[in-house]
PDB file of C-alpha atoms in Angstrom:
ATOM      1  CA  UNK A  25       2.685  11.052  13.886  1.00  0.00           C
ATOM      2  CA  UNK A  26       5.959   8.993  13.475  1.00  0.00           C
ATOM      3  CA  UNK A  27       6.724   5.424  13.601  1.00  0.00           C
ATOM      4  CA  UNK A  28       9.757   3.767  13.054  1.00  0.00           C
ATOM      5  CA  UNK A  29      10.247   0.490  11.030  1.00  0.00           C
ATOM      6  CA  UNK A  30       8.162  -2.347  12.703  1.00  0.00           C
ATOM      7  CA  UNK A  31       6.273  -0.168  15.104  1.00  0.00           C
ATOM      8  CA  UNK A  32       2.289  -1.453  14.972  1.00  0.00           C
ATOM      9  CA  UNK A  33      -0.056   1.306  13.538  1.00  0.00           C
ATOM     10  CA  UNK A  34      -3.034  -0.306  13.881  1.00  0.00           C
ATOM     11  CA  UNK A  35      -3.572  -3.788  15.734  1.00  0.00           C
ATOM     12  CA  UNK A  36      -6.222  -6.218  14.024  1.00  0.00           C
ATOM     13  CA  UNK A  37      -9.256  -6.618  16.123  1.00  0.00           C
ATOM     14  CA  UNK A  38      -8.873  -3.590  17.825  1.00  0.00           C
ATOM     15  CA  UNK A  39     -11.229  -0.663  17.982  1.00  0.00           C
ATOM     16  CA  UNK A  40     -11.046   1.448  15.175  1.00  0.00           C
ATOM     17  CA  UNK A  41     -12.036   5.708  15.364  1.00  0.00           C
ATOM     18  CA  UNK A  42      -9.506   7.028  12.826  1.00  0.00           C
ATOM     19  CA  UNK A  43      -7.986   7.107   9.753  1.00  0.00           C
ATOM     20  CA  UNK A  44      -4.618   7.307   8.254  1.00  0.00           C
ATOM     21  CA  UNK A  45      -3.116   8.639   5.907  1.00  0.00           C
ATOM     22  CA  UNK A  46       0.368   8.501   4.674  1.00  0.00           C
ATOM     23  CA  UNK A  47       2.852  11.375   3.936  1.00  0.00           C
ATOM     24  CA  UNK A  48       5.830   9.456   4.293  1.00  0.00           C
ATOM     25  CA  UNK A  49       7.575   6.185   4.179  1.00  0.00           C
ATOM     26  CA  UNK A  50       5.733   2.232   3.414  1.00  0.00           C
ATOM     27  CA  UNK A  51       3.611   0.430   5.468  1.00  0.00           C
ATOM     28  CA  UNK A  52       2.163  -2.737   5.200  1.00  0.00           C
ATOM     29  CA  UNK A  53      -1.674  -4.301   5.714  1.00  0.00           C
ATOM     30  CA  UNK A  54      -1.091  -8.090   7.420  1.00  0.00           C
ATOM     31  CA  UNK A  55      -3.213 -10.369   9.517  1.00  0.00           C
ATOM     32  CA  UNK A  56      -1.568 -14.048  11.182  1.00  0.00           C
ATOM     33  CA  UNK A  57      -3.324 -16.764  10.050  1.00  0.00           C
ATOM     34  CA  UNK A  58      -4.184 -19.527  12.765  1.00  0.00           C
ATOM     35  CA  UNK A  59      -0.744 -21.136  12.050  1.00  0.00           C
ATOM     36  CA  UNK A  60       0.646 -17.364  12.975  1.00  0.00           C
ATOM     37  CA  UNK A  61       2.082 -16.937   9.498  1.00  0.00           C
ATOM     38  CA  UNK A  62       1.621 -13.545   8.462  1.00  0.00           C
ATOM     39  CA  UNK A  63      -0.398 -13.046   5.163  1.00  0.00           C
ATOM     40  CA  UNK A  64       0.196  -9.088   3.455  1.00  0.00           C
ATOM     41  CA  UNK A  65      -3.391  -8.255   2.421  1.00  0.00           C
ATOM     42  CA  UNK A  66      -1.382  -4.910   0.793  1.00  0.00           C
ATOM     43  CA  UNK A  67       1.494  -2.646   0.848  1.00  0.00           C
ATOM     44  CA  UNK A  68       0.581   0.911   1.205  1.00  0.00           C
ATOM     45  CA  UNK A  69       3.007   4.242   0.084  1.00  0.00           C
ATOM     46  CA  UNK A  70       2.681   8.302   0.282  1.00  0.00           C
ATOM     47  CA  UNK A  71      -1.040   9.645  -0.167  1.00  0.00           C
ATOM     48  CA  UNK A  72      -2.653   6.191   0.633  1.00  0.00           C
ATOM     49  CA  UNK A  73      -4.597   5.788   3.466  1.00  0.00           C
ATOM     50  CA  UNK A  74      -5.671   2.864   5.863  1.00  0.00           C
ATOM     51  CA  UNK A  75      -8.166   2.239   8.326  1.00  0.00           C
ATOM     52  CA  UNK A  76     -11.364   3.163   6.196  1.00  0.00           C
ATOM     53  CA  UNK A  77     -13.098   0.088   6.726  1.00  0.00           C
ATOM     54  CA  UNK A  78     -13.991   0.464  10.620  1.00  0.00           C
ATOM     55  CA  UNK A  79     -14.312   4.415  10.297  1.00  0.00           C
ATOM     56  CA  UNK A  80     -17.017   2.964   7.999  1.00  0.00           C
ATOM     57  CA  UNK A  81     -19.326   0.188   9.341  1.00  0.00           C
ATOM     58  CA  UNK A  82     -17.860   0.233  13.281  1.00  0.00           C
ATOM     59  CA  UNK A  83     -16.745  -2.863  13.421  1.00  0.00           C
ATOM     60  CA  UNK A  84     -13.143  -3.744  14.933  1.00  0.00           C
ATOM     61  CA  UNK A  85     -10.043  -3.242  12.769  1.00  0.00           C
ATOM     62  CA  UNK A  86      -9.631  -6.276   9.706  1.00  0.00           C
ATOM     63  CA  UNK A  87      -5.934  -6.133  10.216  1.00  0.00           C
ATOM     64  CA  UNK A  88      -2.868  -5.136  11.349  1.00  0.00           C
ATOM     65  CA  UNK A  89      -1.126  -1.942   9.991  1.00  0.00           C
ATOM     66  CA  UNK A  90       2.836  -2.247   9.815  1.00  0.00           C
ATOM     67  CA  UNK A  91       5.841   0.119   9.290  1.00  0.00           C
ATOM     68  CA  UNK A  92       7.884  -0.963   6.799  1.00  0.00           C
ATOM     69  CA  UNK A  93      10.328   2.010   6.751  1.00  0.00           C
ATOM     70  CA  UNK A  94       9.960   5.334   8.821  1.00  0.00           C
ATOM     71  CA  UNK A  95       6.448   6.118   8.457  1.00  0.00           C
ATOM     72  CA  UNK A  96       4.841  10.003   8.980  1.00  0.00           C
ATOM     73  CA  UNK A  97       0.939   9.631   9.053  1.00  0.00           C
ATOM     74  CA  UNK A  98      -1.677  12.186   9.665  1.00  0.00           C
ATOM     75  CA  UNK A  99      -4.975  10.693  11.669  1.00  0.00           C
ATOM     76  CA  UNK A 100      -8.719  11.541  10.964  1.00  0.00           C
ATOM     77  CA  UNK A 101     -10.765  11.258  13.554  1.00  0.00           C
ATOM     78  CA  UNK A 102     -13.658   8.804  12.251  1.00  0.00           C
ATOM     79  CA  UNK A 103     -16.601  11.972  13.120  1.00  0.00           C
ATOM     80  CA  UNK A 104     -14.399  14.398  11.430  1.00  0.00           C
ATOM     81  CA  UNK A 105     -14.048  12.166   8.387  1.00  0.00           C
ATOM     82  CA  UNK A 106     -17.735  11.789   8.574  1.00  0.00           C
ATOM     83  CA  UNK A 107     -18.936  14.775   8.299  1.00  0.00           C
ATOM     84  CA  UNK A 108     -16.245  15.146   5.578  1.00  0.00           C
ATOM     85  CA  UNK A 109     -18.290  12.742   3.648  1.00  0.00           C
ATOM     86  CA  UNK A 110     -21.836  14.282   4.257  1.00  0.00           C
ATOM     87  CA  UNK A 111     -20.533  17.547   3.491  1.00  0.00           C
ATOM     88  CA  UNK A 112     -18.535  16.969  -0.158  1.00  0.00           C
ATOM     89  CA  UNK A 113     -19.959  14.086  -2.071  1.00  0.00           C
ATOM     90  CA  UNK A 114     -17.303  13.822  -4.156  1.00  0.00           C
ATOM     91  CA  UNK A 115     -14.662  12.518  -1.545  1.00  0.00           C
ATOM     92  CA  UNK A 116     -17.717   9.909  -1.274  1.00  0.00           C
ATOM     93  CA  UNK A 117     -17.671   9.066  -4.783  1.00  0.00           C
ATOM     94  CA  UNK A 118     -14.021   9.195  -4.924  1.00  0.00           C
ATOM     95  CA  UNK A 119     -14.009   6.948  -1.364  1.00  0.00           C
ATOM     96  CA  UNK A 120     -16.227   4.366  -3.537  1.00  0.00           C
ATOM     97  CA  UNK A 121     -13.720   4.047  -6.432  1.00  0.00           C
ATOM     98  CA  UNK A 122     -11.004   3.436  -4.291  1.00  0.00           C
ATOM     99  CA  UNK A 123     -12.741   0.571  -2.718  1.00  0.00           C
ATOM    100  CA  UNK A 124     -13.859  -0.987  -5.772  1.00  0.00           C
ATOM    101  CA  UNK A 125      -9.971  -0.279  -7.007  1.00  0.00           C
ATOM    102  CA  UNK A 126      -9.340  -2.153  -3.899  1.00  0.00           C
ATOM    103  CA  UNK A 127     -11.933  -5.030  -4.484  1.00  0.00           C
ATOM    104  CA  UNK A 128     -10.530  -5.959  -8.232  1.00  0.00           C
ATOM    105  CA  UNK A 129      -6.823  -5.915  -6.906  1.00  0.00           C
ATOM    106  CA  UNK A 130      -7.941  -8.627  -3.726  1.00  0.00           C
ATOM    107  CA  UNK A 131      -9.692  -9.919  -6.945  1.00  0.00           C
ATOM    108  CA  UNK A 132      -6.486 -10.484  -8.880  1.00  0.00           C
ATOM    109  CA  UNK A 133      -4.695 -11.578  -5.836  1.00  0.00           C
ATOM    110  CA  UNK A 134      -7.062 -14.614  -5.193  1.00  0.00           C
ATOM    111  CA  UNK A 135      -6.980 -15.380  -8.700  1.00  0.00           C
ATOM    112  CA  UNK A 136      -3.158 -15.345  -8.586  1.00  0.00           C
ATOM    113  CA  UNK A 137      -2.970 -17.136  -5.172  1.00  0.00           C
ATOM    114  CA  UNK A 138      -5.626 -20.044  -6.782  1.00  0.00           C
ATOM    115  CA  UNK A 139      -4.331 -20.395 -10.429  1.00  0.00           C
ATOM    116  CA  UNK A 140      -0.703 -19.008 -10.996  1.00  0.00           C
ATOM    117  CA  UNK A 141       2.087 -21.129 -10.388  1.00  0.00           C
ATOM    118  CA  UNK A 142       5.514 -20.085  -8.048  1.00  0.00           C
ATOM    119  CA  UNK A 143       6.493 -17.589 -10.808  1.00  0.00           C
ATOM    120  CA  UNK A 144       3.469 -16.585 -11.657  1.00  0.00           C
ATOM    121  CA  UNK A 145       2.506 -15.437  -8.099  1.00  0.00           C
ATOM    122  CA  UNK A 146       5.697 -14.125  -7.605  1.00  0.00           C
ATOM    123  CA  UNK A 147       5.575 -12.159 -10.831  1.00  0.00           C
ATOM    124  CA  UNK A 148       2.309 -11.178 -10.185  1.00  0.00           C
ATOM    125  CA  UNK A 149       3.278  -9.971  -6.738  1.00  0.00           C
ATOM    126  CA  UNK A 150       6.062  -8.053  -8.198  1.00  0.00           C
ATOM    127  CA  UNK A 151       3.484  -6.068 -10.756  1.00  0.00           C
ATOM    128  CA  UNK A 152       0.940  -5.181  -7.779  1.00  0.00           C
ATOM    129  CA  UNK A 153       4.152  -3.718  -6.099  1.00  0.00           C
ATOM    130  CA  UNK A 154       5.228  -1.781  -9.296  1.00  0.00           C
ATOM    131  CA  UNK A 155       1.891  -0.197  -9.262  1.00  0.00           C
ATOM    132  CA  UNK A 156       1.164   0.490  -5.996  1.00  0.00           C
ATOM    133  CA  UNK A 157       4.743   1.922  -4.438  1.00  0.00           C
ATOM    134  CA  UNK A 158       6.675   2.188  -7.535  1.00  0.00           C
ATOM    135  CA  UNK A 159       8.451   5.153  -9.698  1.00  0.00           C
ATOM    136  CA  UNK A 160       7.678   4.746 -13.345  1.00  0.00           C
ATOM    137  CA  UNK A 161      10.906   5.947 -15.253  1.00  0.00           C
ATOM    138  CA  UNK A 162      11.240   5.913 -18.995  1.00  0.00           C
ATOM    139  CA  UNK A 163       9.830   2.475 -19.087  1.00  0.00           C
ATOM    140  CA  UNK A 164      11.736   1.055 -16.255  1.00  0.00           C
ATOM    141  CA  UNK A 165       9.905   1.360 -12.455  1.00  0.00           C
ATOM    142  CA  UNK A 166      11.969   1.468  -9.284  1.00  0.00           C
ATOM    143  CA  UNK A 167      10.223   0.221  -6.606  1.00  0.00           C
ATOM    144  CA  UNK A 168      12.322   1.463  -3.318  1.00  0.00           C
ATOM    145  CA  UNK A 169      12.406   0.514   0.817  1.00  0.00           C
ATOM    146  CA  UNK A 170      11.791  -3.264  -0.765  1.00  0.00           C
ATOM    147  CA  UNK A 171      10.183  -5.417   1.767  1.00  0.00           C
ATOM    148  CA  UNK A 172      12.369  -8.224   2.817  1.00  0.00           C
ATOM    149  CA  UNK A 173      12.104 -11.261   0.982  1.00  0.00           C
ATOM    150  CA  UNK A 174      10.233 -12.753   3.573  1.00  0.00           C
ATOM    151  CA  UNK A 175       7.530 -10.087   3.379  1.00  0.00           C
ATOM    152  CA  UNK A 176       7.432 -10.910  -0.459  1.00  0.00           C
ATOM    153  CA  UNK A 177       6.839 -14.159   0.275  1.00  0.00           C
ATOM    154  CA  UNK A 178       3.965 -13.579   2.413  1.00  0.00           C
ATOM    155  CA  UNK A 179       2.279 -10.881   0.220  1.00  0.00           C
ATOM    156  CA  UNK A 180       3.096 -13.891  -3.048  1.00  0.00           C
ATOM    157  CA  UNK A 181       1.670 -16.919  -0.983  1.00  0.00           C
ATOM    158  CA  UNK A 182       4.942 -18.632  -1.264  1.00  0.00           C
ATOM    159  CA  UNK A 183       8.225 -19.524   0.529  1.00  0.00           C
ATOM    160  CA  UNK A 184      11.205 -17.423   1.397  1.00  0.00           C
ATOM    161  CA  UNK A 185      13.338 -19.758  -0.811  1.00  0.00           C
ATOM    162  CA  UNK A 186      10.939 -19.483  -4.013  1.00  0.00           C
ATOM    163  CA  UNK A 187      10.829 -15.838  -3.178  1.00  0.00           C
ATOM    164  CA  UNK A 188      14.682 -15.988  -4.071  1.00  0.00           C
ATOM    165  CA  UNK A 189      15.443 -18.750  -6.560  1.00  0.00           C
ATOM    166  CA  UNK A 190      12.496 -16.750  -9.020  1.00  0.00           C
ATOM    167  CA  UNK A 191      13.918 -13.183  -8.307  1.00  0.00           C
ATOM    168  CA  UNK A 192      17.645 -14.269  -8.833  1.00  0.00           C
ATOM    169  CA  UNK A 193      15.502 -15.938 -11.900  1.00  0.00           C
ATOM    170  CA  UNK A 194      14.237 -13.267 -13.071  1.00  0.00           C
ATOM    171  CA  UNK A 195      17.610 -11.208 -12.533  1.00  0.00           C
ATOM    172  CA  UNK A 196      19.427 -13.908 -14.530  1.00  0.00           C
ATOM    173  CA  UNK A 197      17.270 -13.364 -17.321  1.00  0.00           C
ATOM    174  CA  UNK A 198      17.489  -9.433 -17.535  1.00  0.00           C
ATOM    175  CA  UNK A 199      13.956  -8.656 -16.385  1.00  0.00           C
ATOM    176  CA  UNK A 200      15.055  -6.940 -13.540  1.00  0.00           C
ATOM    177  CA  UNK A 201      18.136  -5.543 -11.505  1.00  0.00           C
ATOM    178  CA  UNK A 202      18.666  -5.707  -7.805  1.00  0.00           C
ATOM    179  CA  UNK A 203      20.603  -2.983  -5.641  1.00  0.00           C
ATOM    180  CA  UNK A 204      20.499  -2.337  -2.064  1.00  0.00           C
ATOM    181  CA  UNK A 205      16.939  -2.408  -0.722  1.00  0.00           C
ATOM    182  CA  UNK A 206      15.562  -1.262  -4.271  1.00  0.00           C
ATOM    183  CA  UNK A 207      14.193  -3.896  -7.378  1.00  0.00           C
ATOM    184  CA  UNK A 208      14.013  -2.437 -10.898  1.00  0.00           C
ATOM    185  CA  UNK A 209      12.206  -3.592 -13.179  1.00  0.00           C
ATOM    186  CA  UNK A 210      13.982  -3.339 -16.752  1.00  0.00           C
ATOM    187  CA  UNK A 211      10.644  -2.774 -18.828  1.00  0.00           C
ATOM    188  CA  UNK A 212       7.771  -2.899 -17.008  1.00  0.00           C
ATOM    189  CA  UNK A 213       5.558  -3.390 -20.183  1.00  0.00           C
ATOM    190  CA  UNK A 214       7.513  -6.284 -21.361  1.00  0.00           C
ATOM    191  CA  UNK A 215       7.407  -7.820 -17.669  1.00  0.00           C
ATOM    192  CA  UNK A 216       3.282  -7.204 -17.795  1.00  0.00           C
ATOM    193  CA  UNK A 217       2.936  -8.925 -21.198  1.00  0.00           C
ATOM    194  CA  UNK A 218       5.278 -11.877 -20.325  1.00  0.00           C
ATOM    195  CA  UNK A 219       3.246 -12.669 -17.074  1.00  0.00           C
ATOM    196  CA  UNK A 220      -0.381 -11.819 -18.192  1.00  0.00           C
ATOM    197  CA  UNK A 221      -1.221  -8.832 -16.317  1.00  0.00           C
TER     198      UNK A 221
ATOM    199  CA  UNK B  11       7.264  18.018   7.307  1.00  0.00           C
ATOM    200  CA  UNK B  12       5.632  21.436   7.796  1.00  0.00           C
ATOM    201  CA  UNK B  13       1.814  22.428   6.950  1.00  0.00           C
ATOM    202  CA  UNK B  14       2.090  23.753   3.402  1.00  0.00           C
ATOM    203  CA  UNK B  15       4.092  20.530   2.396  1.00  0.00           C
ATOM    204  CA  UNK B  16       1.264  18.431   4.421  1.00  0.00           C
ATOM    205  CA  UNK B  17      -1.751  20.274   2.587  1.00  0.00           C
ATOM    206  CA  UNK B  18       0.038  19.658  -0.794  1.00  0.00           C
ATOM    207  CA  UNK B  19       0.491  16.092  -0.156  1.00  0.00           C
ATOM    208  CA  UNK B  20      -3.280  15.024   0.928  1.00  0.00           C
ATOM    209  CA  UNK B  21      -4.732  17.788  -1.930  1.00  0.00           C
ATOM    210  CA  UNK B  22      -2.963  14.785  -4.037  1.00  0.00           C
ATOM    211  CA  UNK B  23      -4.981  11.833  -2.253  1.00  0.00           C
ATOM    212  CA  UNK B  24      -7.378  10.316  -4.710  1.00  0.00           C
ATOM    213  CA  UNK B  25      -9.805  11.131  -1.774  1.00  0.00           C
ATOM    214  CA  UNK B  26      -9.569  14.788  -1.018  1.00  0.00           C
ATOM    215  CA  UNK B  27      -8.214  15.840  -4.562  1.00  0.00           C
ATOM    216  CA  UNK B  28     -11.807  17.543  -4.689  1.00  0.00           C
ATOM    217  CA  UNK B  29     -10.781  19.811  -1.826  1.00  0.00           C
ATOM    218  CA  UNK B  30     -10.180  23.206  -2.045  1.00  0.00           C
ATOM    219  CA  UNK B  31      -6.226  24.373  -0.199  1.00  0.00           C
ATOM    220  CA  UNK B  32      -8.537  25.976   2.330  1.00  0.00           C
ATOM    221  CA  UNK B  33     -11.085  23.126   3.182  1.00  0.00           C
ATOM    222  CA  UNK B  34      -8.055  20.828   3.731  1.00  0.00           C
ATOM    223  CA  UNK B  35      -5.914  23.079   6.200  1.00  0.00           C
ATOM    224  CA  UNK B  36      -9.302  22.900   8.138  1.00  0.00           C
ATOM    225  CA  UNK B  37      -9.403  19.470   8.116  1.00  0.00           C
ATOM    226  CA  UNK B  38      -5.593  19.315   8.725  1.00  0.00           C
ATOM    227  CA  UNK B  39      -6.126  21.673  12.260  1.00  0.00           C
ATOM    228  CA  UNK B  40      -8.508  18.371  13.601  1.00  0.00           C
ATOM    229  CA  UNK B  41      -6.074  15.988  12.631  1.00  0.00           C
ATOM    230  CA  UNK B  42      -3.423  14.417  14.678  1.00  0.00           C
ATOM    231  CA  UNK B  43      -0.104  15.252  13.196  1.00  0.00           C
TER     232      UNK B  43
END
């Protein structure tokens, strides 16, 4: 299955029988908060998958799942993927560690979201990215198809405009390089020390 | 993106990395591609 950028994967709230899983291209996890401001819960690459939760426990979808470049997903039916599970235990086990992976990140986030300040976040936001999406490269990581600044901002808990006086910041100061729809950061351990994470 | 490609590419999600080639083109034909 196909979508271009911005095409809706998965609506929040609705009913959720499947899975995805991602050969190809970025998408984004987002609910609208009663203000309709979008908040990024996570940004998803290649050979992550979405949509766990209600294939899980039933209940509707959490939130919404967003292209954020050309996207090529494969979808599980939720009984096929259940009888996955009873069948191998170790996709189980290896289902459990993903979600606790998941639970100490949306750990870190509220604890970046609560105690950081605008650079911190922002910084912070920037390392979750790195790790999740990025190409490590003798010390540097590329992280590619960058969400807007906008996105950033909403993934950071912040504004557009801190979004871009802290990266031009940060590019100022050598930590990172901006091209076309790509950030680099220089050293990535450096940039983890400096910020704490 | 043809099937060998696709059974490469979920063999390496953290998920299914305990699947054999085999078990995962089986789970690939009741997939929606």
């Amino acid at each position: 299955m196909t979508f271009k950028k911005d095409d809706v994967i998965i609506f929040e709230s609705e009913e959720g029988n499947s899975l995805y899983v991602i050969l190809e291209g970025m998408v984004k996890i987002s609910r609208t908060n009663e203000d309709y401001k979008e908040v990024i819960l996570a940004i998803l690459g290649e050979r992550d998958f979405f949509g766990e939760m209600s294939v899980l426990d039933g209940a509707l979808r959490s939130a919404d799942a967003i292209a954020l470049s050309k996207v090529q997903v494969i979808r599980i039916d939720a009984h096929v993927f259940l009888e996955l599970l009873e069948k191998h235990p170790k996709i189980a086990i290896s289902l459990l560690r993903e979600l606790v992976s998941r639970l100490r990140k949306t750990d870190h986030q509220i604890k970046s979201i609560s105690l950081a300040d605008a650079v911190g976040r922002v910084a912070s936001t920037i390392i979750r990215l790195a790790n999740d999406v990025g190409r490590q490269k003798r010390g540097r990581v590329e992280i590619d198809n960058f969400a807007s600044q906008q996105e950033i901002a909403n993934y950071a808990a912040t504004s557009r405009e801190t979004i871009s006086r802290v990266l031009s910041m940060f590019e100022r100061e050598g930590l990172i390089e901006r091209e076309m729809n790509k950030i680099i950061i220089v050293n990535f351990e450096d940039f983890k020390k400096r910020f704490g994470d | 993106m043809d099937v060998k490609d696709t059974v490469k590419i979920l063999g390496e999600v953290s998920i299914f990395e305990s699947l054999s080639d085999k078990e995962i083109a089986e789970l690939l034909a009741g997939a929606s591609l």
